[in-house]
Amino acid sequence: RAEGKPTLVNSLRSLSNPYHAAWNKGGEAFAKSLGLDYVTLVTEGDSEKGIADIRAILAKTGGNAVINIDPNDAADARPIVEACAKAKAHIVTQWNKPADLHPWDFDPYYVAHVSFDGVLYGEATAKVLIESIGGKGGILALGGTLSNTPAIERKAGLEKAIAANPGIKLLDFQVANWQSSKAFDTVAAWITRFGADIKGIWAANDDMAIGAVEALRAEGLAGKVPVTGIDGIKTGIDAVRAGEMVATVSWDPFWQGAMGLSIAYAARTGRFDPAKEPKAHREVYGTGVVVSKANVEAFYKANIENEPKLDYNDLWGRAAGQIRT
Amino acid sequence: MSLATTSANHGERLRSRLRKTAPLLVLVGLCILIGVTSPNFLSLPNGIRVLTAASIPMVLALGATFVILVGGIDLSVEGNIALSAIVLSLVLSGPLGTLGLWAVPLAILAGAAMGAANGAAHVGLRIPSFMVTLGTWFVGLGLGTVLLGGGTIRIVEPSIRALSLTRFVGLPLLVWIAAAALLVAWVLQARTRFGRHVYAVGGAEDLAALSGIRVGRIKVLVFILAGAFYGLAAVMSAAQIGQGNAAVGDGRLFTTITAVVVGGTSLAGGDGGVIETAIGVLIVAVLANGMILLGIPPYVQQAVQGLMIIAAVAISIDHRLFRIVK
Amino acid sequence: MLETIGLSKSFGSLKALNDIDIKVGRGEVVGLVGENGAGKSTLMRILAGVEQPDEGELRRDGEPIHLSGPLDAGRQGIGLVFQEQSLLLNMSVAENLFLGREAEFTRFGLIDRNKLHAAARQQLAKVGQTIDPGKRVSELAFSERQMVELAKALTLEDRVDRDLVILLDEPTSVLEQAEIDILFARVRALRARASFVFVSHRLDEVLALSDRIYVMKDGAIVGAMPAAEASVPKLHQMMVGHGLHGEYYRENEQRPPAADAVLVARGLGSGRAYRDVDLTLHRGEVLAIAGVIGSGREELIRTIFGFEPADTGTLEVFGKTVVLTSPADAVARGIGYIPRERRVEGLVMLLSIAVNTTLAGLDGVCRRGLVDHARERAVARSWIDRLAIKTSGPDLPCSSLSGGNQQKVVLAKWLQAGSGILILDHPTRGLDVGAKEEVYRLIREVCARGTAVILTADTLEETIGLAHTILVMRDGRVTAKIDAAPGAKPAQVDLIEYMV
Amino acid sequence: MSAVPSLARWRDAAPALFLAVLVAVITVATPDFAQPGNLLGVLADTATLFVLAAGMTFVILIGGIDLAAHTIASLSSVVVALLLPTLGYGAFPVALAVGFASGLFSGVVHVRLHVPSFIATLATSGVVSGVALLVSDARTISIDAAGRSQLAWITGSVAGVPAVVLIAAAVFLACAFVQRFTRFGRRSLAIGAGEPAAWASGIRVGRQKIIAFALCGTLAALAGALLAGRLSAGTPVLGNQLLLPAIASVIVGGTAITGGAGGIGRTLIGALIITVVRIGMTFVGVNIFAQQVVFGLVLIAAVAVTIDRTKIPIVK
Ligand SMILES: Nc1ncnc2c1ncn2[C@@H]1O[C@H](COP(=O)(O)OP(=O)(O)OP(=O)(O)O)[C@@H](O)[C@H]1O
Ligand SMILES: Nc1ncnc2c1ncn2[C@@H]1O[C@H](COP(=O)(O)OP(=O)(O)OP(=O)(O)O)[C@@H](O)[C@H]1O
Ligand SMILES: [Mg+2]
Ligand SMILES: [Mg+2]
C-alpha cells in the first residue's frame, strides 16, 4: 500500500478558532488540487491525544502519509517525528519543537520545521504602537498563556521595542490566556488603576486585542487608545480598518495549512531531496505580513474578500531565513 | 423542656446565622483590604467595572446554583455558551439578519434545549449529572464548531451591542440584566412552589417523592432553567466582545462553580441559594479586579486566588452543620 | 371504609405480602403487629399509595380505588406517618408540613409566607406543639420531628371533606411518655372524623389504643381479634410462634457485676448539657441512665464515645486517664457504641454483612497487616450463627436485612472489635418482641463474659429490667443512683420521682 | 453454582463488554485496528491516562474529587526534566515526593479546614501550577540525549511490549492490591459508602481521606514522569488536558462519582474505553467536526451501560 497515493494529514490544536479553521481550509484546498485523501486531526490541547492520533493514522495508512503539524507543545514534536520516521511518513512541523530536535536528524522523513519569528513580529507590532503614540507614554501588555513559546517570544519582541524607546514605559503585563473575555476584564481593571496614563495596549494575539478594544469601547475610549494584536484573524483586520487597532500580523494560516503539506509532499514524491536542501530551508522562518493602517485595505481585498491564491509549487517563496536558536 | 436545651439551641442558631453572613463579611473585608492598599478600588467607576465583570459570571452562577441545589452538577457550561453564542451570531448574520433582538430569545432557547437534553439524559437514563454534562460539554463545543466551521462571526447588530455599550443610570445594561436575572432567580427560589421543590429534592429526593413531588420533572426543569441562564450569559458575552465563536465560554466552568461554593451553597444539595451565590460571584470578581489593581504578578495570581478562596470557604463553612464535607 | 382484598407484593423472590385482607371501619383504631420484616410497613406503604401492589385491590367505602401516588392517596383522605423520618432536614417546619401542597398558599404563583406560617402554627397546635414554623427541621429534637410528622398527616383534616384514614407506622418509638400521651389523646379525639391504623412493637400500647388488632407473620395475616380479647402473651404467641417467657428480662439469669471498675468519670461536664457527673462502671455491669429529653443523658453517652469532648472533669478507662476526642479514640480504648440511628451511624448499608462485621475490628482478620478475606468471611459466618442473624450469607448487603437483624450485625461488629465497654443507645428501638428478647439475651451474655454496658433504653421498664444500676438524670445533673440488682428491682415511680 | 451468570455478574462485566463491543465495531470498520502492534500502541497510549486515573480512583472512592491531579503531573514533568541532568535517576523519587506533598496539601486543606474537595483541590491546582511556572521559568525544559538514556525504562520495550504498558500494569496490580488487601482500601470503601457509620466505627476518616489524596498526588506525579519520558521534556502545562479524561475514565468504568462503589479494575476499563473511542474515531475516519459530538455521546452511552445502579440508590 505504501506505493499508493499518500494521505494528507493536518494536525492542529483545535478547530474552534478562526486561525486554525483557516489553516484547515488551506489543507483542504491543497488536497483538492491533487485529488488526495485529506484528514484533519485535532489535539484539543492534549499532547497525549495528539501523539496517539498520529500513531493511529500511521497505523491506519501503513505509513503512507504526509503530515503537517502544529504540535500542541514543543515537547510533542520529538515522539511524533520519531514515530513518523519509523513509519517512513514525511512530516513538516510548524511553530513548536524542542531546540535540540532538528529535521536533519531524521533525514529524509523530517522534511522541515516552519516557524515565524515571534520576537521580530512582537517587536514589529510594538513599534507600530509606539509610533502611533508618538514614542512617549505608558503602555500595557496582554500576554498569552505564560509558558507558551510564541507568547514568550512575542513578549520578548515587545520588550526589545520598549528598550529601544526610552520614552515608553511598560505599566503592567498580565496574561489573559489568549481569551477575549479575560482581556476585557483585565483592561477594565487597568483603566481603574492607570486611568489616563494608558496610552496604548499591546496584545499577543488578536482575540485579546479585540477584548481590549471592547473594554475600551465600554468606557468610550475605543479608537482613542491604540491597540495592537497578532494573528491577522478577520475580526482583527476589521478592527484595523475601523481604526480601533493599529496593527496586527497575518501569518496566513491558509498558507501554513497548504504549504506545510506541499513541502512534505514534494519531498515524498521526490521533487527534492531534503538531505540536500540547505539548513535555511529545513528550519525556516516564514514571512508574516504586518497589517496596519497603511496596507490594510489592500490586504483585505487580497486575503479576506477573496480566497488567497497560492502557487503550491513555490516551496520557498516565503522563506525568511534560518530559525535562530 | 428544660431551659438548658432551648438556650443551647439559641446559641447554635446565632452561630449558624453568623456563619451564614460570613461570606458577606469576607466580601466586605476583602473590599476594605484592597481599598486600603489601592484607593482607586473604592471609586465609583471601578465599582461599575467590578459589577460589569461580575455580570456574566453572575448569570452563569445563578443557573448553576439551581442545579447544585438539587444535588447535581452541571459541567456543560462552556459547551452551552459556545452553542448558544453561535446560534445567536448565526441568526444575526444569516438570512434572518433583520431579526435583531429576536435572536436573543432564540439563543436562550438553544441553551434551554441543551439543558433539557442534560435533564432528560440524567433523569431518563439515570446517569449521574456529572457524566451527562461532561458529555454534553463536548457535544456543545462540537456542535458549535460544526455550525460555524471554526470561524468567528462579528456581531455588529446595534441592538445587541447596546447590551454592553448602553448605560442606564450609570450602569451598563449587562449589569441590569444580571440584576434582573438575580431577582427572577430569587423569586423562583424563595417564593414559588418550584423553588420549594428544588430544596426538597436537594434535601432528600426519596423523601420528596413521598410528599408527592415529581422529582424527575423538577430536575429536568432545573437543568432547563440552568441552560436558559447559560444561554442568556452567552448572549451577554457575545454582546460584550462583539463576536461569537466556540471559544467565548472558555474558562467559565470552574469560576462559575467556585463562585457558587464560595457563596456558601453546599455541593451536596439542599442548602444555600441565589443570594449566597451573588455574594460568591462578587467575592471572585473583586478578587480578580483587586489582584490587577495590586499588581500581583501573573505567575502567582492563580495561587493567590486559590489560597484566598480556601480562606474564604474555610471561614464561612459551618462545620457543625456540615459534618461531612465531600 | 377502607379494605384490601387479596393484596400481594413481592420484592424479587421475597414475598413481602401474601394475600392480605384487612378492613378498617369508620372511626376505628386498628392495631397492626408483627415481627420485624413481617410486612407491616410494606402494607402501609401500599395503603398510602407509595407502592403499588402486585395483586389485589383496595376499596374505599366499597368502591375499588387505584392509588397512583401519595398525592392521590391524600385526595382519598389517606395519610401516612412514616416509620423512618420523612421530614426534610434542610427545610422549615412550615415548608415540610405543606410540602407538595404549596398551591394552596400561592397568590399569582408566589407563596404567601405569612399565610403558610399561620396555617402551620394552627396545624402544630393540634398536636400540642408551639414550635416556630420557620425553624429548620434539623434544629428540632427527634420527638419534635415525630410530632411534626403527625401534624403533617393531620393536614388531611382540612383538605379532604370525607372521612380520613391515618396510617401510623411506629410513631411512638422515638417519643417520650408525655408526647405519647398527647399523641394518643389526639388520636382518640379525632376518631369522630378519622380511622387509624396503628403499628407498634410495644404491644401494651397497641392494646391500649386499638379497637381491633391484626397480627402479621411472614407477609400474611395470621390473626385478627378485638382488642378486648387480646393480651400481650397472646399476641406474642401469634407473632413469634412461641409463648412469652414468663419474665421478660429473666432476672434470675442476670449475673452480678465484678468488683473492678472499667470506666470512672469524675466531675464530667459539657457546656450547658450536663455537669458534675460522677459514675463508675464495673466489669459485667449494666449501668442504665434514665432521664427525659434534655436531661443530658444523650450528650453524656456521646461524650463517653468521643463524639463531643467534655469541658470539665476526668474520664478513666480501664485504669487510664484518657481524653476522647473522636470515636476512633474511644474504639482504641475498647469502647463500642450501638447508635440509635443504625441506618446512618451503625451500618454501611450498601456494603456486605462481612465488611460491616469487621468495620471496627479489622485488625482481627488481618494477617501481616493485610486483610484476609477468607478469615473475614469465616468470622462473619460465625457471628451470623452465634447471633442467629437471618440471612443467606455474609456477602449480602446489610440493606437486605430487617431491622432486628441489622441491629445484630451492629452488635457483632463491636463484639468482633472486642470492646470491653459497650454503649447501647436505645438498642431495641424499632425491634419486634422476638428480636428484643434476642437483644436482651445478648446483653446478658456479653455481661456474663465481662463486658460492661452503659444503656439508655426505650422505656423505663426496659431500663429497670436490664440494669444492675440506674443513674437518673435531670437538667444535666445526676439526681439519683439506684441499685437495681436482680430480685431487688425498683418500681417505675421510684425513678420518675427523680426524673421530673 | 448455576451455569447462567447472575444478573449481578453481568453488571460487573458491563464495562468490559462495552469495551469489547467498541473494539469489535472499530475492527469491523477498519480491520487494521486489531493488529497486535496497533493494539499494543493503544495500550501504550492509555498508560499515562490510566496511571493518573488510578490515583483519581482512590479519591473518588472516598467520595471526593481531585481537580489538581493534572497540575501535579505537569509539575512532576518539570521536576524530572530539571533534575535529570544533575540527579540522574534520583529525579524520579524527587518528583514522586513532590506529588505526594501536593496531594497531602490538598488532603489537609480539604479535611482539616473542611473545605469541599472540589474547591480545595481547585485551589491547590492554582498553587501547584504557580510553582510549576516558577521553577520552569514558564518554559519547556527539554531532556537532552544524555538524559534520555535514563528514560529508557519509560520509552523502551521488553519483548516487544512497550515499557509504559508494563509500568501501568504494575500500577494496576499495586492499586488492586491496596484496594483489596489493605486496611486503607477497605476503609476508603466504607467511608465512601457510609461516612457517618465509618466514623462512628472508629475509623479515622480524616486520616484515610488525606492518604487517598496523597496517593492520588503520588500517582499523578508518576503519570507526569511518564509523560516527561514519552515527550523527552517537561513543561508546566504538560498534563493539563488530562484531568477530565482521567475523571471520565473513573466514572465510565462504573465507579460511582459519589463514592463507595467501584475500583481500579473498572478504571482500567474506563481508561481503555476513553482511549479506544478517541483513537477509534481517527481510525474509522469520523469527520473531524463531528468528533467532539461523537465523543460526548459515546461517553454518555458508556456510563448509561456501565454504572451499577443497584449500588447507587440515588443518582445525583
Ligand atoms: N424495597 C424493598 N426491596 C426489597 N425488599 C424489601 C423492600 N422493602 C421491604 N422489603 C422486605 O420486605 C419484608 C417486609 O418488610 P417491611 O418493612 O414491610 O417489614 P415490617 O413489618 O415493617 O418490619 P419492621 O417491624 O422491622 O418495620 C422484609 O423482609 C424486607 O426486607
Ligand atoms: N461530630 C461529628 N459527627 C459526625 N461525623 C463527624 C463528626 N466530626 C467528624 N466527623 C466525620 O469525620 C470526618 C473527618 O473528621 P476529622 O477531621 O475529625 O478526622 P478524624 O476522623 O477524627 O480522623 P483523624 O484522626 O485523622 O483526625 C468528617 O468528614 C466526618 O465524616
Ligand atoms: Mg416497618
Ligand atoms: Mg480528628
PDB file of N, CA and C and ligand atoms in Angstrom, chain C residues 325-326, chain D residues 112 199 204, ligand 4:
ATOM      1  N   THR C 325     -11.297  12.360  71.898  1.00  0.00           N
ATOM      2  CA  THR C 325     -11.696  13.448  71.011  1.00  0.00           C
ATOM      3  C   THR C 325     -12.422  12.954  69.771  1.00  0.00           C
ATOM      4  N   SER C 326     -12.444  11.660  69.569  1.00  0.00           N
ATOM      5  CA  SER C 326     -13.183  11.154  68.417  1.00  0.00           C
ATOM      6  C   SER C 326     -13.539   9.707  68.703  1.00  0.00           C
TER       7      SER C 326
ATOM      8  N   ARG D 112      -8.841  19.123  57.073  1.00  0.00           N
ATOM      9  CA  ARG D 112      -8.658  19.896  58.307  1.00  0.00           C
ATOM     10  C   ARG D 112      -9.362  21.236  58.273  1.00  0.00           C
ATOM     11  N   TRP D 199     -17.194   6.591  60.515  1.00  0.00           N
ATOM     12  CA  TRP D 199     -16.641   7.437  61.565  1.00  0.00           C
ATOM     13  C   TRP D 199     -17.026   6.897  62.944  1.00  0.00           C
ATOM     14  N   ARG D 204     -10.500   6.441  61.437  1.00  0.00           N
ATOM     15  CA  ARG D 204     -10.040   7.823  61.384  1.00  0.00           C
ATOM     16  C   ARG D 204     -10.259   8.322  59.966  1.00  0.00           C
TER      17      ARG D 204
HETATM   18 MG    MG E   4      -9.920  14.337  64.331  1.00  0.00          MG
END
